Short mmCIF file of C-alpha atoms in Angstrom, two decimals:
data_model
loop_
_atom_site.label_atom_id
_atom_site.label_comp_id
_atom_site.label_asym_id
_atom_site.label_seq_id
_atom_site.Cartn_x
_atom_site.Cartn_y
_atom_site.Cartn_z
CA UNK X 1448 -20.34 99.47 64.53
CA UNK X 1449 -21.98 96.16 63.54
CA UNK X 1450 -19.91 93.82 61.40
CA UNK X 1451 -21.66 92.34 58.39
CA UNK X 1452 -21.27 88.72 57.38
CA UNK X 1453 -18.96 88.22 54.43
CA UNK X 1454 -20.72 87.00 51.31
CA UNK X 1455 -19.46 83.52 50.38
CA UNK X 1456 -17.82 82.98 47.01
CA UNK X 1457 -19.29 80.78 44.31
CA UNK X 1458 -16.61 78.19 45.04
CA UNK X 1459 -17.56 78.08 48.71
CA UNK X 1460 -21.24 77.74 47.83
CA UNK X 1461 -20.58 74.87 45.44
CA UNK X 1462 -18.38 73.13 48.02
CA UNK X 1463 -21.17 73.44 50.56
CA UNK X 1464 -23.61 71.98 48.01
CA UNK X 1465 -21.33 68.98 47.58
CA UNK X 1466 -21.84 68.26 51.32
CA UNK X 1467 -18.41 66.68 51.68
CA UNK X 1468 -19.25 65.08 55.02
CA UNK X 1469 -21.94 62.95 53.38
CA UNK X 1470 -19.50 61.50 50.83
CA UNK X 1471 -18.45 58.99 53.48
CA UNK X 1472 -21.83 57.37 52.88
CA UNK X 1473 -20.72 56.53 49.32
CA UNK X 1474 -17.03 55.79 49.91
CA UNK X 1475 -17.36 53.61 53.04
CA UNK X 1476 -19.59 50.86 51.57
CA UNK X 1477 -17.34 50.50 48.53
CA UNK X 1478 -14.34 50.25 50.84
CA UNK X 1479 -16.14 47.65 52.95
CA UNK X 1480 -17.21 45.70 49.87
CA UNK X 1481 -13.67 45.71 48.48
CA UNK X 1482 -12.29 44.48 51.80
CA UNK X 1483 -14.77 41.60 51.72
CA UNK X 1484 -13.81 40.83 48.11
CA UNK X 1485 -10.11 40.73 49.04
CA UNK X 1486 -10.93 38.52 52.03
CA UNK X 1487 -12.77 36.15 49.70
CA UNK X 1488 -9.78 36.10 47.37
CA UNK X 1489 -11.45 37.64 44.33
CA UNK X 1490 -10.90 41.38 44.33
CA UNK X 1491 -10.99 43.12 40.95
CA UNK X 1492 -9.59 46.61 41.41
CA UNK X 1493 -10.87 48.12 38.15
CA UNK X 1494 -14.41 47.00 39.04
CA UNK X 1495 -13.95 48.44 42.54
CA UNK X 1496 -12.94 51.82 41.12
CA UNK X 1497 -15.97 51.69 38.83
CA UNK X 1498 -18.23 50.96 41.80
CA UNK X 1499 -16.70 53.93 43.64
CA UNK X 1500 -17.40 56.26 40.69
CA UNK X 1501 -21.01 55.05 40.60
CA UNK X 1502 -21.49 55.49 44.35
CA UNK X 1503 -19.93 58.96 44.55
CA UNK X 1504 -21.75 60.07 41.39
CA UNK X 1505 -25.10 59.04 42.83
CA UNK X 1506 -24.30 60.70 46.17
CA UNK X 1507 -23.40 63.98 44.44
CA UNK X 1508 -26.46 63.72 42.23
CA UNK X 1509 -28.70 63.24 45.25
CA UNK X 1510 -27.07 66.17 47.06
CA UNK X 1511 -27.45 68.56 44.11
CA UNK X 1512 -30.96 67.33 43.28
CA UNK X 1513 -32.00 67.76 46.91
CA UNK X 1514 -30.54 71.27 46.93
CA UNK X 1515 -32.46 72.22 43.79
CA UNK X 1516 -35.76 70.51 44.68
CA UNK X 1517 -35.86 71.96 48.20
CA UNK X 1518 -35.38 75.43 46.70
CA UNK X 1519 -38.17 74.92 44.16
CA UNK X 1520 -40.55 73.65 46.85
CA UNK X 1521 -39.67 76.45 49.26
CA UNK X 1522 -38.25 74.10 51.88
CA UNK X 1523 -35.13 76.27 52.33
CA UNK X 1524 -37.01 79.41 53.36
CA UNK X 1525 -36.27 78.99 57.08
CA UNK X 1526 -33.33 76.62 56.86
CA UNK X 1527 -30.69 76.86 59.59
CA UNK X 1528 -27.96 74.57 58.25
CA UNK X 1529 -25.09 75.23 55.83
CA UNK X 1530 -25.79 77.44 52.82
CA UNK X 1531 -27.63 75.84 49.91
CA UNK X 1532 -26.47 76.64 46.37
CA UNK X 1533 -29.86 77.12 44.69
CA UNK X 1534 -31.20 79.41 47.41
CA UNK X 1535 -27.92 81.28 47.98
CA UNK X 1536 -28.51 83.95 45.35
CA UNK X 1537 -24.93 83.34 44.20
CA UNK X 1538 -25.44 80.26 42.01
CA UNK X 1539 -28.25 79.97 39.48
CA UNK X 1540 -30.75 77.26 40.47
CA UNK X 1541 -30.67 75.84 36.94
CA UNK X 1542 -26.92 75.32 37.32
CA UNK X 1543 -27.56 73.21 40.40
CA UNK X 1544 -30.11 71.18 38.46
CA UNK X 1545 -27.63 70.59 35.65
CA UNK X 1546 -24.97 69.63 38.21
CA UNK X 1547 -27.34 66.95 39.51
CA UNK X 1548 -28.01 65.68 35.99
CA UNK X 1549 -24.26 65.63 35.23
CA UNK X 1550 -23.46 63.69 38.40
CA UNK X 1551 -26.20 61.15 37.72
CA UNK X 1552 -24.94 60.96 34.13
CA UNK X 1553 -21.40 60.09 35.22
CA UNK X 1554 -22.78 57.47 37.61
CA UNK X 1555 -24.96 56.08 34.83
CA UNK X 1556 -22.09 55.79 32.35
CA UNK X 1557 -19.83 54.11 34.90
CA UNK X 1558 -22.67 51.78 35.85
CA UNK X 1559 -23.30 50.94 32.20
CA UNK X 1560 -19.64 50.04 31.71
CA UNK X 1561 -19.68 47.85 34.82
CA UNK X 1562 -22.89 46.12 33.76
CA UNK X 1563 -21.56 45.31 30.29
CA UNK X 1564 -18.31 44.02 31.76
CA UNK X 1565 -19.78 42.00 34.63
CA UNK X 1566 -23.50 41.24 34.28
CA UNK X 1567 -26.10 43.02 32.14
CA UNK X 1568 -28.70 42.39 34.84
CA UNK X 1569 -26.94 45.10 36.83
CA UNK X 1570 -28.52 47.59 34.42
CA UNK X 1571 -31.81 47.12 36.25
CA UNK X 1572 -30.15 47.75 39.62
CA UNK X 1573 -28.37 50.82 38.27
CA UNK X 1574 -31.54 52.24 36.78
CA UNK X 1575 -33.32 51.74 40.12
CA UNK X 1576 -30.50 53.56 41.93
CA UNK X 1577 -30.62 56.56 39.58
CA UNK X 1578 -34.41 56.74 39.66
CA UNK X 1579 -34.48 56.52 43.46
CA UNK X 1580 -31.82 59.22 43.69
CA UNK X 1581 -33.80 61.67 41.56
CA UNK X 1582 -37.18 60.93 43.15
CA UNK X 1583 -35.81 61.38 46.68
CA UNK X 1584 -36.86 65.04 46.61
CA UNK X 1585 -37.80 65.37 42.92
CA UNK X 1586 -40.85 64.38 40.93
CA UNK X 1587 -44.53 64.91 41.80
CA UNK X 1588 -44.43 62.95 45.08
CA UNK X 1589 -40.87 62.93 46.49
CA UNK X 1590 -40.57 60.12 49.00
CA UNK X 1591 -38.04 62.12 51.02
CA UNK X 1592 -41.01 64.33 51.92
CA UNK X 1593 -43.00 61.29 53.02
CA UNK X 1594 -40.62 60.05 55.71
CA UNK X 1595 -39.10 57.34 53.52
CA UNK X 1596 -35.63 58.81 53.01
CA UNK X 1597 -34.11 56.53 55.62
CA UNK X 1598 -35.35 53.46 53.74
CA UNK X 1599 -33.70 54.71 50.54
CA UNK X 1600 -30.40 55.38 52.28
CA UNK X 1601 -30.34 52.02 54.06
CA UNK X 1602 -31.08 50.05 50.89
CA UNK X 1603 -29.06 51.95 48.30
CA UNK X 1604 -26.14 53.33 50.33
CA UNK X 1605 -25.96 50.24 52.51
CA UNK X 1606 -27.10 46.93 51.08
CA UNK X 1607 -26.76 47.64 47.37
CA UNK X 1608 -23.56 49.69 47.56
CA UNK X 1609 -21.76 47.11 49.70
CA UNK X 1610 -23.11 43.87 48.24
CA UNK X 1611 -22.99 45.36 44.75
CA UNK X 1612 -19.29 46.16 45.14
CA UNK X 1613 -18.62 42.59 46.26
CA UNK X 1614 -20.60 41.27 43.29
CA UNK X 1615 -18.83 43.30 40.61
CA UNK X 1616 -15.45 42.30 42.08
CA UNK X 1617 -16.10 38.61 42.78
CA UNK X 1618 -19.19 37.62 40.78
CA UNK X 1619 -21.10 36.54 43.89
CA UNK X 1620 -22.89 37.92 46.94
CA UNK X 1621 -22.08 36.26 50.25
CA UNK X 1622 -23.88 36.37 53.59
CA UNK X 1623 -20.98 38.44 54.94
CA UNK X 1624 -21.56 41.01 52.17
CA UNK X 1625 -25.26 41.28 53.02
CA UNK X 1626 -24.69 41.59 56.77
CA UNK X 1627 -22.01 44.24 56.31
CA UNK X 1628 -24.28 45.97 53.82
CA UNK X 1629 -26.80 46.25 56.64
CA UNK X 1630 -24.11 47.71 58.93
CA UNK X 1631 -23.16 50.30 56.30
CA UNK X 1632 -26.83 51.06 55.81
CA UNK X 1633 -27.35 51.63 59.53
CA UNK X 1634 -24.46 54.11 59.66
CA UNK X 1635 -25.49 55.94 56.48
CA UNK X 1636 -29.03 56.18 57.84
CA UNK X 1637 -27.65 57.66 61.06
CA UNK X 1638 -26.11 60.48 59.01
CA UNK X 1639 -29.49 61.26 57.46
CA UNK X 1640 -31.27 61.01 60.81
CA UNK X 1641 -28.90 63.57 62.32
CA UNK X 1642 -29.34 65.83 59.30
CA UNK X 1643 -33.12 65.68 59.65
CA UNK X 1644 -32.89 66.17 63.42
CA UNK X 1645 -31.01 69.42 62.80
CA UNK X 1646 -33.64 70.57 60.28
CA UNK X 1647 -36.69 69.32 62.17
CA UNK X 1648 -38.19 72.75 62.88
CA UNK X 1649 -37.56 74.26 59.44
CA UNK X 1650 -38.77 71.10 57.71
CA UNK X 1651 -41.95 71.10 59.76
CA UNK X 1652 -42.55 74.76 58.88
CA UNK X 1653 -42.04 73.96 55.17
CA UNK X 1654 -44.33 70.91 55.46
CA UNK X 1655 -41.44 68.64 54.55
CA UNK X 1656 -42.58 65.48 56.29
CA UNK X 1657 -39.31 63.73 57.02
CA UNK X 1658 -39.27 60.83 59.45
CA UNK X 1659 -37.94 63.20 62.12
CA UNK X 1660 -40.90 65.57 61.75
CA UNK X 1661 -43.27 62.61 61.89
CA UNK X 1662 -41.94 60.94 65.04
CA UNK X 1663 -40.66 64.03 66.87
CA UNK X 1664 -37.33 65.14 68.29
CA UNK X 1665 -37.01 62.71 71.21
CA UNK X 1666 -37.83 59.61 69.20
CA UNK X 1667 -35.45 60.75 66.45
CA UNK X 1668 -32.68 61.01 69.04
CA UNK X 1669 -33.48 57.51 70.25
CA UNK X 1670 -33.49 56.23 66.68
CA UNK X 1671 -30.03 57.71 66.13
CA UNK X 1672 -28.67 55.91 69.19
CA UNK X 1673 -30.31 52.63 68.16
CA UNK X 1674 -28.81 52.80 64.66
CA UNK X 1675 -25.29 53.23 65.99
CA UNK X 1676 -25.69 50.55 68.66
CA UNK X 1677 -27.02 48.12 66.05
CA UNK X 1678 -24.12 48.87 63.69
CA UNK X 1679 -21.55 48.14 66.39
CA UNK X 1680 -23.39 44.95 67.37
CA UNK X 1681 -22.86 43.56 63.86
CA UNK X 1682 -19.17 42.54 64.35
CA UNK X 1683 -20.16 40.57 67.44
CA UNK X 1684 -22.84 38.75 65.43
CA UNK X 1685 -20.31 38.01 62.68
CA UNK X 1686 -17.91 36.40 65.14
CA UNK X 1687 -20.60 34.42 66.98
CA UNK X 1688 -21.95 33.03 63.69
CA UNK X 1689 -18.45 32.35 62.30
CA UNK X 1690 -19.07 34.61 59.31
CA UNK X 1691 -15.87 36.53 59.99
CA UNK X 1692 -12.67 36.04 62.01
CA UNK X 1693 -12.33 37.23 65.61
CA UNK X 1694 -10.17 40.12 64.37
CA UNK X 1695 -13.23 41.99 63.04
CA UNK X 1696 -13.92 42.95 66.64
CA UNK X 1697 -11.31 45.65 66.05
CA UNK X 1698 -14.28 47.61 64.67
CA UNK X 1699 -15.34 48.20 68.27
CA UNK X 1700 -12.41 50.62 68.56
CA UNK X 1701 -14.65 53.04 66.70
CA UNK X 1702 -17.12 53.23 69.60
CA UNK X 1703 -15.33 56.17 71.30
CA UNK X 1704 -15.80 58.15 68.07
CA UNK X 1705 -19.49 57.22 67.87
CA UNK X 1706 -20.48 58.22 71.42
CA UNK X 1707 -19.91 62.03 71.26
CA UNK X 1708 -22.34 62.77 68.39
CA UNK X 1709 -25.08 60.84 70.18
CA UNK X 1710 -24.46 62.85 73.35
CA UNK X 1711 -24.57 66.06 71.30
CA UNK X 1712 -27.86 65.05 69.67
CA UNK X 1713 -29.45 64.47 73.09
CA UNK X 1714 -27.95 67.58 74.68
CA UNK X 1715 -28.67 70.40 72.22
CA UNK X 1716 -30.84 71.71 69.43
CA UNK X 1717 -28.20 74.17 68.17
CA UNK X 1718 -27.70 73.71 64.40
CA UNK X 1719 -23.96 74.34 64.54
CA UNK X 1720 -23.39 71.65 67.15
CA UNK X 1721 -25.57 69.19 65.22
CA UNK X 1722 -23.65 69.88 62.00
CA UNK X 1723 -20.48 68.95 63.88
CA UNK X 1724 -22.15 65.79 65.18
CA UNK X 1725 -23.21 64.88 61.64
CA UNK X 1726 -19.62 65.19 60.44
CA UNK X 1727 -18.50 63.00 63.32
CA UNK X 1728 -20.98 60.25 62.36
CA UNK X 1729 -19.67 60.41 58.78
CA UNK X 1730 -16.18 59.93 60.22
CA UNK X 1731 -17.50 56.97 62.23
CA UNK X 1732 -18.76 55.26 59.08
CA UNK X 1733 -15.46 55.72 57.28
CA UNK X 1734 -13.50 54.52 60.33
CA UNK X 1735 -15.84 51.53 60.61
CA UNK X 1736 -15.09 50.50 57.01
CA UNK X 1737 -11.35 50.96 57.49
CA UNK X 1738 -11.37 48.91 60.70
CA UNK X 1739 -13.39 46.20 58.93
CA UNK X 1740 -10.69 46.08 56.25
CA UNK X 1741 -8.00 45.70 58.91
CA UNK X 1742 -10.01 43.06 60.73
CA UNK X 1743 -10.59 41.00 57.61
CA UNK X 1744 -7.15 41.31 56.08
CA UNK X 1745 -4.70 41.01 58.98
#
């Protein structure tokens, strides 16, 4: 007798659509930015919480919008990763679309409040973030289908999220904020690279031209390794250039967590194993931000 797979509940489908592992890409840069603000003696906790709401809202909006847009474009037909809400047959696709709009709306309102309280010029930055989030896989020519998703993640979930948090808390952007924004961007990009490595065959079949499908599996693996190596080289650069105290080298304690997902990426093409590796890289980014906080504040 052959056992049949149990149909997931609506709650399970929605939780999968949230993609909880990817939320590290929104939490970690705000944590890093707040640590830098505290180090610089100007942390403003209410502004930091506002920045976190904006970052998580945009991340959720991107996740839901990607779920919906991939379904509409037929990119989920041969997908091998976790269940998608819009294509699950359990959740109405229009509900996923409205979830994306709601998440972007919350991010927009929080961003508006921050801009009015700190600097109205931030309205332009916020509008760019929301527009980039929607056009990632939405609109007539989604840039996520053109191999530019990594650029978006590096800029918005790295540089802007980190330096922007420092700015709303201290009123200035320092060189340390920019450099650490690059480190956060490298790690967030690594999450996306692993995601696209897992989906490389199904994306190619659906003509979804991610960077992974453009450069191939082996070069994508190499890119993943390079991103992580570069991120862990940043603390050394900070110490050499006197941008941060010697204690930031505590970040290197995260290297043992970063090595296994790279080995997995080079060793297998199994989706399940790559999903686990993706979660591990998300853990690496969060640990990196926490260790930065310890290194700056001890």
